[in-house]
Amino acid sequence: MSQTRPPAPALENLRWFKATASSESGACVEVAKVPYEWVALRDSKENGGPVVTVATGAFEMFIAGVQSGRF
């Protein structure tokens, strides 16, 4: 199955968030919903750093696995 990544402009002006339980040290992963069925992830210490995008469905399966104790 081939999926097209979101265009770079779609990664601008995203609303980033992190877990409410995260520390103030900045050692967290931030997540943002991207148009076109994608989720963006980045290191909270490097707001201008690299961004990883994954399909929304794959991210939801990963979160479900974490919540069920698979990881």
CSV table of C-alpha atoms in Angstrom, one decimal:
chain,number,residue,atom,x,y,z
A,1,MET,CA,0.0,0.0,0.0
A,2,SER,CA,1.5,3.3,-1.0
A,3,GLN,CA,0.6,6.5,0.8
A,4,THR,CA,1.7,10.0,-0.1
A,5,ARG,CA,3.4,12.0,2.6
A,6,PRO,CA,1.9,15.4,3.4
A,7,PRO,CA,3.4,18.3,1.5
A,8,ALA,CA,5.9,20.4,3.5
A,9,PRO,CA,3.5,23.4,3.8
A,10,ALA,CA,1.1,21.2,5.6
A,11,LEU,CA,3.7,20.9,8.4
A,12,GLU,CA,3.7,24.6,9.0
A,13,ASN,CA,1.6,26.2,11.7
A,14,LEU,CA,0.6,22.9,13.4
A,15,ARG,CA,-0.9,22.9,16.9
A,16,TRP,CA,1.6,20.8,18.8
A,17,PHE,CA,0.8,19.1,22.2
A,18,LYS,CA,2.4,16.8,24.6
A,19,ALA,CA,1.2,14.7,27.5
A,20,THR,CA,0.0,16.6,30.6
A,21,ALA,CA,2.1,14.3,32.7
A,22,SER,CA,5.3,15.4,30.9
A,23,SER,CA,8.0,17.2,32.8
A,24,GLU,CA,9.1,20.8,32.4
A,25,SER,CA,12.6,19.6,31.4
A,26,GLY,CA,11.5,19.4,27.8
A,27,ALA,CA,12.4,15.8,27.3
A,28,CYS,CA,9.1,14.9,25.6
A,29,VAL,CA,7.6,14.0,22.3
A,30,GLU,CA,5.2,16.5,20.9
A,31,VAL,CA,2.4,15.4,18.5
A,32,ALA,CA,0.3,17.3,16.0
A,33,LYS,CA,-2.5,16.3,13.7
A,34,VAL,CA,-1.6,17.0,10.1
A,35,PRO,CA,-4.1,17.3,7.2
A,36,TYR,CA,-4.4,14.4,4.8
A,37,GLU,CA,-4.7,11.7,7.5
A,38,TRP,CA,-1.2,12.1,9.1
A,39,VAL,CA,0.3,12.6,12.5
A,40,ALA,CA,3.5,14.6,13.1
A,41,LEU,CA,6.0,13.9,15.9
A,42,ARG,CA,8.9,15.9,17.1
A,43,ASP,CA,11.3,16.3,20.0
A,44,SER,CA,10.0,19.1,22.3
A,45,LYS,CA,13.6,20.3,22.9
A,46,GLU,CA,14.0,21.1,19.2
A,47,ASN,CA,11.0,22.9,17.9
A,48,GLY,CA,12.7,23.7,14.6
A,49,GLY,CA,14.2,20.2,14.4
A,50,PRO,CA,13.2,17.2,12.3
A,51,VAL,CA,9.6,16.1,12.1
A,52,VAL,CA,8.5,12.5,11.6
A,53,THR,CA,5.1,11.9,10.0
A,54,VAL,CA,3.2,8.6,10.3
A,55,ALA,CA,-0.2,7.6,9.0
A,56,THR,CA,-3.0,8.3,11.5
A,57,GLY,CA,-4.1,4.7,11.6
A,58,ALA,CA,-0.6,3.4,12.3
A,59,PHE,CA,-0.2,5.9,15.1
A,60,GLU,CA,-3.5,4.9,16.6
A,61,MET,CA,-2.4,1.2,16.6
A,62,PHE,CA,0.9,2.2,18.3
A,63,ILE,CA,-0.9,4.1,21.0
A,64,ALA,CA,-3.4,1.2,21.5
A,65,GLY,CA,-0.4,-1.2,21.9
A,66,VAL,CA,1.2,1.1,24.5
A,67,GLN,CA,-2.0,1.4,26.4
A,68,SER,CA,-2.5,-2.4,26.4
A,69,GLY,CA,1.0,-3.0,27.7
A,70,ARG,CA,2.5,-4.5,24.6
A,71,PHE,CA,5.5,-2.2,24.8
